[in-house]
Amino acid sequence: MDHWRSYVDLPALYVSCSTLNDIDMFSFSLFLPQSIPVGAKCEFCIRYLCDGKEYWDNNASANYMVECKTLDDDDDDVNLL
C-alpha cells in the first residue's frame, strides 16, 4: 500500500502433510484493515529462517500482491479466499 515504507512480520506454520517432495509449504493469515480503499494493493514476500540461514521468496522479484476490490467487480483475476 505504501511501497514498503511500512511492513509487519507475521508468523507462518509449516504444513507437514505436504505430498510434494521438493516443495515446502506454509500456512499464514494476512489481515487487512476494513478501511482499505478500493484499488489499494498490498505487496508481500516470504522469509524463512532455518538452521541460521535466511531464505526469501518474492515471486521471482515481482512480490506477491493482493488488491482490494468491491464484490461486484467483474474480474476473472479475483479469487476470494
PDB file of N, CA and C in Angstrom:
ATOM      1  N   MET A   1       0.822  -1.180   0.000  1.00  0.00           N
ATOM      2  CA  MET A   1       0.000   0.000   0.000  1.00  0.00           C
ATOM      3  C   MET A   1       0.870   1.248   0.000  1.00  0.00           C
ATOM      4  N   ASP A   2       2.065   1.134   0.586  1.00  0.00           N
ATOM      5  CA  ASP A   2       2.943   2.303   0.620  1.00  0.00           C
ATOM      6  C   ASP A   2       4.342   1.974   0.103  1.00  0.00           C
ATOM      7  N   HIS A   3       4.426   0.969  -0.748  1.00  0.00           N
ATOM      8  CA  HIS A   3       5.687   0.590  -1.407  1.00  0.00           C
ATOM      9  C   HIS A   3       6.795   0.293  -0.402  1.00  0.00           C
ATOM     10  N   TRP A   4       6.485  -0.495   0.605  1.00  0.00           N
ATOM     11  CA  TRP A   4       7.424  -0.998   1.610  1.00  0.00           C
ATOM     12  C   TRP A   4       7.903   0.057   2.607  1.00  0.00           C
ATOM     13  N   ARG A   5       7.259   1.231   2.664  1.00  0.00           N
ATOM     14  CA  ARG A   5       7.637   2.204   3.695  1.00  0.00           C
ATOM     15  C   ARG A   5       7.253   1.677   5.077  1.00  0.00           C
ATOM     16  N   SER A   6       6.254   0.815   5.110  1.00  0.00           N
ATOM     17  CA  SER A   6       5.903   0.146   6.359  1.00  0.00           C
ATOM     18  C   SER A   6       5.767  -1.349   6.078  1.00  0.00           C
ATOM     19  N   TYR A   7       5.972  -2.134   7.100  1.00  0.00           N
ATOM     20  CA  TYR A   7       5.836  -3.582   6.946  1.00  0.00           C
ATOM     21  C   TYR A   7       5.593  -4.202   8.316  1.00  0.00           C
ATOM     22  N   VAL A   8       5.181  -5.438   8.308  1.00  0.00           N
ATOM     23  CA  VAL A   8       4.991  -6.193   9.540  1.00  0.00           C
ATOM     24  C   VAL A   8       5.403  -7.638   9.272  1.00  0.00           C
ATOM     25  N   ASP A   9       6.052  -8.251  10.247  1.00  0.00           N
ATOM     26  CA  ASP A   9       6.405  -9.665  10.152  1.00  0.00           C
ATOM     27  C   ASP A   9       5.276 -10.483  10.768  1.00  0.00           C
ATOM     28  N   LEU A  10       4.827 -11.508  10.052  1.00  0.00           N
ATOM     29  CA  LEU A  10       3.756 -12.375  10.532  1.00  0.00           C
ATOM     30  C   LEU A  10       4.265 -13.808  10.639  1.00  0.00           C
ATOM     31  N   PRO A  11       3.806 -14.542  11.640  1.00  0.00           N
ATOM     32  CA  PRO A  11       4.231 -15.942  11.762  1.00  0.00           C
ATOM     33  C   PRO A  11       3.530 -16.827  10.739  1.00  0.00           C
ATOM     34  N   ALA A  12       4.187 -17.907  10.386  1.00  0.00           N
ATOM     35  CA  ALA A  12       3.609 -18.908   9.489  1.00  0.00           C
ATOM     36  C   ALA A  12       3.876 -20.282  10.087  1.00  0.00           C
ATOM     37  N   LEU A  13       3.066 -21.237   9.693  1.00  0.00           N
ATOM     38  CA  LEU A  13       3.222 -22.604  10.172  1.00  0.00           C
ATOM     39  C   LEU A  13       3.616 -23.514   9.023  1.00  0.00           C
ATOM     40  N   TYR A  14       4.547 -24.399   9.284  1.00  0.00           N
ATOM     41  CA  TYR A  14       4.953 -25.383   8.293  1.00  0.00           C
ATOM     42  C   TYR A  14       3.829 -26.399   8.116  1.00  0.00           C
ATOM     43  N   VAL A  15       3.478 -26.697   6.885  1.00  0.00           N
ATOM     44  CA  VAL A  15       2.442 -27.685   6.582  1.00  0.00           C
ATOM     45  C   VAL A  15       3.142 -29.029   6.399  1.00  0.00           C
ATOM     46  N   SER A  16       3.102 -29.845   7.427  1.00  0.00           N
ATOM     47  CA  SER A  16       3.881 -31.083   7.417  1.00  0.00           C
ATOM     48  C   SER A  16       3.269 -32.181   6.560  1.00  0.00           C
ATOM     49  N   CYS A  17       2.030 -32.026   6.142  1.00  0.00           N
ATOM     50  CA  CYS A  17       1.379 -33.085   5.373  1.00  0.00           C
ATOM     51  C   CYS A  17       1.558 -32.901   3.865  1.00  0.00           C
ATOM     52  N   SER A  18       2.502 -32.074   3.472  1.00  0.00           N
ATOM     53  CA  SER A  18       2.741 -31.853   2.049  1.00  0.00           C
ATOM     54  C   SER A  18       3.162 -33.151   1.369  1.00  0.00           C
ATOM     55  N   THR A  19       2.547 -33.456   0.238  1.00  0.00           N
ATOM     56  CA  THR A  19       2.889 -34.671  -0.507  1.00  0.00           C
ATOM     57  C   THR A  19       3.897 -34.398  -1.614  1.00  0.00           C
ATOM     58  N   LEU A  20       4.298 -33.143  -1.749  1.00  0.00           N
ATOM     59  CA  LEU A  20       5.272 -32.783  -2.777  1.00  0.00           C
ATOM     60  C   LEU A  20       6.665 -32.867  -2.167  1.00  0.00           C
ATOM     61  N   ASN A  21       7.512 -33.721  -2.702  1.00  0.00           N
ATOM     62  CA  ASN A  21       8.815 -33.993  -2.102  1.00  0.00           C
ATOM     63  C   ASN A  21       9.780 -32.822  -2.142  1.00  0.00           C
ATOM     64  N   ASP A  22       9.747 -32.015  -3.179  1.00  0.00           N
ATOM     65  CA  ASP A  22      10.748 -30.954  -3.323  1.00  0.00           C
ATOM     66  C   ASP A  22      10.187 -29.565  -3.025  1.00  0.00           C
ATOM     67  N   ILE A  23       9.029 -29.491  -2.385  1.00  0.00           N
ATOM     68  CA  ILE A  23       8.404 -28.205  -2.087  1.00  0.00           C
ATOM     69  C   ILE A  23       8.044 -28.157  -0.608  1.00  0.00           C
ATOM     70  N   ASP A  24       8.409 -27.058   0.052  1.00  0.00           N
ATOM     71  CA  ASP A  24       7.979 -26.812   1.425  1.00  0.00           C
ATOM     72  C   ASP A  24       6.750 -25.918   1.379  1.00  0.00           C
ATOM     73  N   MET A  25       5.734 -26.253   2.166  1.00  0.00           N
ATOM     74  CA  MET A  25       4.508 -25.463   2.184  1.00  0.00           C
ATOM     75  C   MET A  25       4.286 -24.886   3.571  1.00  0.00           C
ATOM     76  N   PHE A  26       3.758 -23.656   3.599  1.00  0.00           N
ATOM     77  CA  PHE A  26       3.495 -22.955   4.843  1.00  0.00           C
ATOM     78  C   PHE A  26       2.093 -22.367   4.794  1.00  0.00           C
ATOM     79  N   SER A  27       1.544 -22.129   5.961  1.00  0.00           N
ATOM     80  CA  SER A  27       0.217 -21.536   6.077  1.00  0.00           C
ATOM     81  C   SER A  27       0.321 -20.278   6.929  1.00  0.00           C
ATOM     82  N   PHE A  28      -0.366 -19.209   6.505  1.00  0.00           N
ATOM     83  CA  PHE A  28      -0.378 -17.976   7.281  1.00  0.00           C
ATOM     84  C   PHE A  28      -1.663 -17.217   6.979  1.00  0.00           C
ATOM     85  N   SER A  29      -1.990 -16.287   7.849  1.00  0.00           N
ATOM     86  CA  SER A  29      -3.160 -15.429   7.655  1.00  0.00           C
ATOM     87  C   SER A  29      -2.700 -13.996   7.517  1.00  0.00           C
ATOM     88  N   LEU A  30      -3.268 -13.318   6.561  1.00  0.00           N
ATOM     89  CA  LEU A  30      -2.955 -11.917   6.301  1.00  0.00           C
ATOM     90  C   LEU A  30      -4.245 -11.129   6.459  1.00  0.00           C
ATOM     91  N   PHE A  31      -4.292 -10.262   7.459  1.00  0.00           N
ATOM     92  CA  PHE A  31      -5.479  -9.457   7.715  1.00  0.00           C
ATOM     93  C   PHE A  31      -5.215  -8.019   7.295  1.00  0.00           C
ATOM     94  N   LEU A  32      -6.108  -7.469   6.502  1.00  0.00           N
ATOM     95  CA  LEU A  32      -6.011  -6.079   6.063  1.00  0.00           C
ATOM     96  C   LEU A  32      -7.124  -5.281   6.729  1.00  0.00           C
ATOM     97  N   PRO A  33      -6.895  -3.994   6.990  1.00  0.00           N
ATOM     98  CA  PRO A  33      -7.930  -3.194   7.648  1.00  0.00           C
ATOM     99  C   PRO A  33      -9.184  -3.064   6.781  1.00  0.00           C
ATOM    100  N   GLN A  34     -10.353  -3.007   7.425  1.00  0.00           N
ATOM    101  CA  GLN A  34     -11.599  -2.850   6.682  1.00  0.00           C
ATOM    102  C   GLN A  34     -11.666  -1.504   5.974  1.00  0.00           C
ATOM    103  N   SER A  35     -10.887  -0.549   6.431  1.00  0.00           N
ATOM    104  CA  SER A  35     -10.911   0.792   5.844  1.00  0.00           C
ATOM    105  C   SER A  35     -10.024   0.919   4.611  1.00  0.00           C
ATOM    106  N   ILE A  36      -9.431  -0.176   4.168  1.00  0.00           N
ATOM    107  CA  ILE A  36      -8.556  -0.116   2.999  1.00  0.00           C
ATOM    108  C   ILE A  36      -9.366   0.332   1.781  1.00  0.00           C
ATOM    109  N   PRO A  37      -8.885   1.306   1.038  1.00  0.00           N
ATOM    110  CA  PRO A  37      -9.661   1.804  -0.105  1.00  0.00           C
ATOM    111  C   PRO A  37      -9.640   0.836  -1.289  1.00  0.00           C
ATOM    112  N   VAL A  38     -10.714   0.845  -2.049  1.00  0.00           N
ATOM    113  CA  VAL A  38     -10.786   0.039  -3.267  1.00  0.00           C
ATOM    114  C   VAL A  38      -9.636   0.442  -4.179  1.00  0.00           C
ATOM    115  N   GLY A  39      -8.948  -0.529  -4.722  1.00  0.00           N
ATOM    116  CA  GLY A  39      -7.807  -0.277  -5.597  1.00  0.00           C
ATOM    117  C   GLY A  39      -6.471  -0.328  -4.885  1.00  0.00           C
ATOM    118  N   ALA A  40      -6.491  -0.273  -3.549  1.00  0.00           N
ATOM    119  CA  ALA A  40      -5.238  -0.345  -2.799  1.00  0.00           C
ATOM    120  C   ALA A  40      -4.627  -1.730  -2.975  1.00  0.00           C
ATOM    121  N   LYS A  41      -3.307  -1.783  -3.037  1.00  0.00           N
ATOM    122  CA  LYS A  41      -2.587  -3.039  -3.223  1.00  0.00           C
ATOM    123  C   LYS A  41      -1.648  -3.259  -2.043  1.00  0.00           C
ATOM    124  N   CYS A  42      -1.584  -4.482  -1.594  1.00  0.00           N
ATOM    125  CA  CYS A  42      -0.683  -4.866  -0.516  1.00  0.00           C
ATOM    126  C   CYS A  42       0.287  -5.903  -1.068  1.00  0.00           C
ATOM    127  N   GLU A  43       1.562  -5.564  -1.071  1.00  0.00           N
ATOM    128  CA  GLU A  43       2.586  -6.484  -1.557  1.00  0.00           C
ATOM    129  C   GLU A  43       3.193  -7.226  -0.374  1.00  0.00           C
ATOM    130  N   PHE A  44       3.610  -8.460  -0.621  1.00  0.00           N
ATOM    131  CA  PHE A  44       4.300  -9.190   0.424  1.00  0.00           C
ATOM    132  C   PHE A  44       5.259 -10.205  -0.179  1.00  0.00           C
ATOM    133  N   CYS A  45       6.193 -10.631   0.652  1.00  0.00           N
ATOM    134  CA  CYS A  45       7.134 -11.679   0.279  1.00  0.00           C
ATOM    135  C   CYS A  45       7.270 -12.613   1.476  1.00  0.00           C
ATOM    136  N   ILE A  46       7.983 -13.685   1.291  1.00  0.00           N
ATOM    137  CA  ILE A  46       8.117 -14.699   2.329  1.00  0.00           C
ATOM    138  C   ILE A  46       9.580 -14.809   2.745  1.00  0.00           C
ATOM    139  N   ARG A  47       9.820 -14.775   4.066  1.00  0.00           N
ATOM    140  CA  ARG A  47      11.165 -15.000   4.605  1.00  0.00           C
ATOM    141  C   ARG A  47      11.109 -16.239   5.487  1.00  0.00           C
ATOM    142  N   TYR A  48      12.077 -17.110   5.304  1.00  0.00           N
ATOM    143  CA  TYR A  48      12.131 -18.368   6.039  1.00  0.00           C
ATOM    144  C   TYR A  48      13.497 -18.488   6.693  1.00  0.00           C
ATOM    145  N   LEU A  49      13.522 -18.680   7.999  1.00  0.00           N
ATOM    146  CA  LEU A  49      14.764 -18.866   8.745  1.00  0.00           C
ATOM    147  C   LEU A  49      14.869 -20.324   9.177  1.00  0.00           C
ATOM    148  N   CYS A  50      16.004 -20.953   8.861  1.00  0.00           N
ATOM    149  CA  CYS A  50      16.196 -22.361   9.215  1.00  0.00           C
ATOM    150  C   CYS A  50      17.679 -22.628   9.447  1.00  0.00           C
ATOM    151  N   ASP A  51      17.997 -23.181  10.597  1.00  0.00           N
ATOM    152  CA  ASP A  51      19.385 -23.519  10.930  1.00  0.00           C
ATOM    153  C   ASP A  51      20.339 -22.347  10.723  1.00  0.00           C
ATOM    154  N   GLY A  52      19.912 -21.153  11.113  1.00  0.00           N
ATOM    155  CA  GLY A  52      20.748 -19.972  10.997  1.00  0.00           C
ATOM    156  C   GLY A  52      20.857 -19.393   9.600  1.00  0.00           C
ATOM    157  N   LYS A  53      20.128 -19.945   8.643  1.00  0.00           N
ATOM    158  CA  LYS A  53      20.147 -19.442   7.267  1.00  0.00           C
ATOM    159  C   LYS A  53      18.824 -18.754   6.958  1.00  0.00           C
ATOM    160  N   GLU A  54      18.902 -17.765   6.097  1.00  0.00           N
ATOM    161  CA  GLU A  54      17.728 -16.979   5.717  1.00  0.00           C
ATOM    162  C   GLU A  54      17.406 -17.221   4.247  1.00  0.00           C
ATOM    163  N   TYR A  55      16.149 -17.528   3.966  1.00  0.00           N
ATOM    164  CA  TYR A  55      15.683 -17.768   2.603  1.00  0.00           C
ATOM    165  C   TYR A  55      14.526 -16.818   2.312  1.00  0.00           C
ATOM    166  N   TRP A  56      14.448 -16.345   1.067  1.00  0.00           N
ATOM    167  CA  TRP A  56      13.383 -15.424   0.662  1.00  0.00           C
ATOM    168  C   TRP A  56      12.656 -15.961  -0.564  1.00  0.00           C
ATOM    169  N   ASP A  57      11.366 -15.725  -0.606  1.00  0.00           N
ATOM    170  CA  ASP A  57      10.559 -15.992  -1.799  1.00  0.00           C
ATOM    171  C   ASP A  57       9.789 -14.712  -2.094  1.00  0.00           C
ATOM    172  N   ASN A  58      10.146 -14.066  -3.189  1.00  0.00           N
ATOM    173  CA  ASN A  58       9.492 -12.812  -3.558  1.00  0.00           C
ATOM    174  C   ASN A  58       8.816 -12.905  -4.921  1.00  0.00           C
ATOM    175  N   ASN A  59       8.359 -14.104  -5.274  1.00  0.00           N
ATOM    176  CA  ASN A  59       7.608 -14.292  -6.519  1.00  0.00           C
ATOM    177  C   ASN A  59       8.428 -13.859  -7.729  1.00  0.00           C
ATOM    178  N   ALA A  60       9.665 -14.338  -7.797  1.00  0.00           N
ATOM    179  CA  ALA A  60      10.569 -14.021  -8.915  1.00  0.00           C
ATOM    180  C   ALA A  60      10.746 -12.512  -9.082  1.00  0.00           C
ATOM    181  N   SER A  61      10.987 -11.823  -7.966  1.00  0.00           N
ATOM    182  CA  SER A  61      11.217 -10.371  -7.907  1.00  0.00           C
ATOM    183  C   SER A  61       9.980  -9.530  -8.202  1.00  0.00           C
ATOM    184  N   ALA A  62       8.813 -10.148  -8.312  1.00  0.00           N
ATOM    185  CA  ALA A  62       7.582  -9.395  -8.583  1.00  0.00           C
ATOM    186  C   ALA A  62       6.777  -9.144  -7.310  1.00  0.00           C
ATOM    187  N   ASN A  63       7.164  -9.719  -6.188  1.00  0.00           N
ATOM    188  CA  ASN A  63       6.414  -9.694  -4.936  1.00  0.00           C
ATOM    189  C   ASN A  63       5.035 -10.312  -5.128  1.00  0.00           C
ATOM    190  N   TYR A  64       4.513 -10.883  -4.084  1.00  0.00           N
ATOM    191  CA  TYR A  64       3.127 -11.342  -4.087  1.00  0.00           C
ATOM    192  C   TYR A  64       2.260 -10.122  -3.809  1.00  0.00           C
ATOM    193  N   MET A  65       1.037 -10.113  -4.299  1.00  0.00           N
ATOM    194  CA  MET A  65       0.209  -8.927  -4.147  1.00  0.00           C
ATOM    195  C   MET A  65      -1.260  -9.306  -4.032  1.00  0.00           C
ATOM    196  N   VAL A  66      -1.956  -8.584  -3.164  1.00  0.00           N
ATOM    197  CA  VAL A  66      -3.415  -8.644  -3.114  1.00  0.00           C
ATOM    198  C   VAL A  66      -3.927  -7.237  -3.382  1.00  0.00           C
ATOM    199  N   GLU A  67      -5.029  -7.150  -4.106  1.00  0.00           N
ATOM    200  CA  GLU A  67      -5.621  -5.855  -4.445  1.00  0.00           C
ATOM    201  C   GLU A  67      -7.043  -5.815  -3.914  1.00  0.00           C
ATOM    202  N   CYS A  68      -7.404  -4.712  -3.287  1.00  0.00           N
ATOM    203  CA  CYS A  68      -8.744  -4.538  -2.742  1.00  0.00           C
ATOM    204  C   CYS A  68      -9.719  -4.230  -3.875  1.00  0.00           C
ATOM    205  N   LYS A  69     -10.767  -5.042  -3.968  1.00  0.00           N
ATOM    206  CA  LYS A  69     -11.798  -4.857  -4.992  1.00  0.00           C
ATOM    207  C   LYS A  69     -13.160  -4.919  -4.326  1.00  0.00           C
ATOM    208  N   THR A  70     -14.156  -4.352  -4.968  1.00  0.00           N
ATOM    209  CA  THR A  70     -15.520  -4.493  -4.471  1.00  0.00           C
ATOM    210  C   THR A  70     -16.054  -5.849  -4.901  1.00  0.00           C
ATOM    211  N   LEU A  71     -17.024  -6.362  -4.187  1.00  0.00           N
ATOM    212  CA  LEU A  71     -17.570  -7.677  -4.508  1.00  0.00           C
ATOM    213  C   LEU A  71     -18.274  -7.713  -5.851  1.00  0.00           C
ATOM    214  N   ASP A  72     -18.735  -6.572  -6.340  1.00  0.00           N
ATOM    215  CA  ASP A  72     -19.436  -6.569  -7.623  1.00  0.00           C
ATOM    216  C   ASP A  72     -18.506  -6.357  -8.809  1.00  0.00           C
ATOM    217  N   ASP A  73     -17.190  -6.235  -8.562  1.00  0.00           N
ATOM    218  CA  ASP A  73     -16.246  -6.141  -9.679  1.00  0.00           C
ATOM    219  C   ASP A  73     -16.308  -7.424 -10.492  1.00  0.00           C
ATOM    220  N   ASP A  74     -16.451  -7.301 -11.799  1.00  0.00           N
ATOM    221  CA  ASP A  74     -16.482  -8.466 -12.680  1.00  0.00           C
ATOM    222  C   ASP A  74     -15.085  -8.657 -13.248  1.00  0.00           C
ATOM    223  N   ASP A  75     -14.269  -9.421 -12.528  1.00  0.00           N
ATOM    224  CA  ASP A  75     -12.866  -9.583 -12.895  1.00  0.00           C
ATOM    225  C   ASP A  75     -12.491 -11.053 -12.768  1.00  0.00           C
ATOM    226  N   ASP A  76     -12.005 -11.640 -13.832  1.00  0.00           N
ATOM    227  CA  ASP A  76     -11.625 -13.050 -13.820  1.00  0.00           C
ATOM    228  C   ASP A  76     -10.422 -13.328 -12.926  1.00  0.00           C
ATOM    229  N   ASP A  77      -9.638 -12.282 -12.578  1.00  0.00           N
ATOM    230  CA  ASP A  77      -8.450 -12.477 -11.757  1.00  0.00           C
ATOM    231  C   ASP A  77      -8.758 -12.472 -10.265  1.00  0.00           C
ATOM    232  N   VAL A  78     -10.007 -12.229  -9.876  1.00  0.00           N
ATOM    233  CA  VAL A  78     -10.355 -12.123  -8.465  1.00  0.00           C
ATOM    234  C   VAL A  78     -10.690 -13.495  -7.909  1.00  0.00           C
ATOM    235  N   ASN A  79     -10.020 -13.840  -6.826  1.00  0.00           N
ATOM    236  CA  ASN A  79     -10.308 -15.074  -6.100  1.00  0.00           C
ATOM    237  C   ASN A  79     -10.533 -14.721  -4.645  1.00  0.00           C
ATOM    238  N   LEU A  80     -11.702 -15.009  -4.125  1.00  0.00           N
ATOM    239  CA  LEU A  80     -11.973 -14.762  -2.718  1.00  0.00           C
ATOM    240  C   LEU A  80     -11.478 -15.955  -1.926  1.00  0.00           C
ATOM    241  N   LEU A  81     -10.616 -15.690  -0.940  1.00  0.00           N
ATOM    242  CA  LEU A  81     -10.040 -16.771  -0.138  1.00  0.00           C
ATOM    243  C   LEU A  81     -10.777 -16.899   1.167  1.00  0.00           C
TER     244      LEU A  81
END
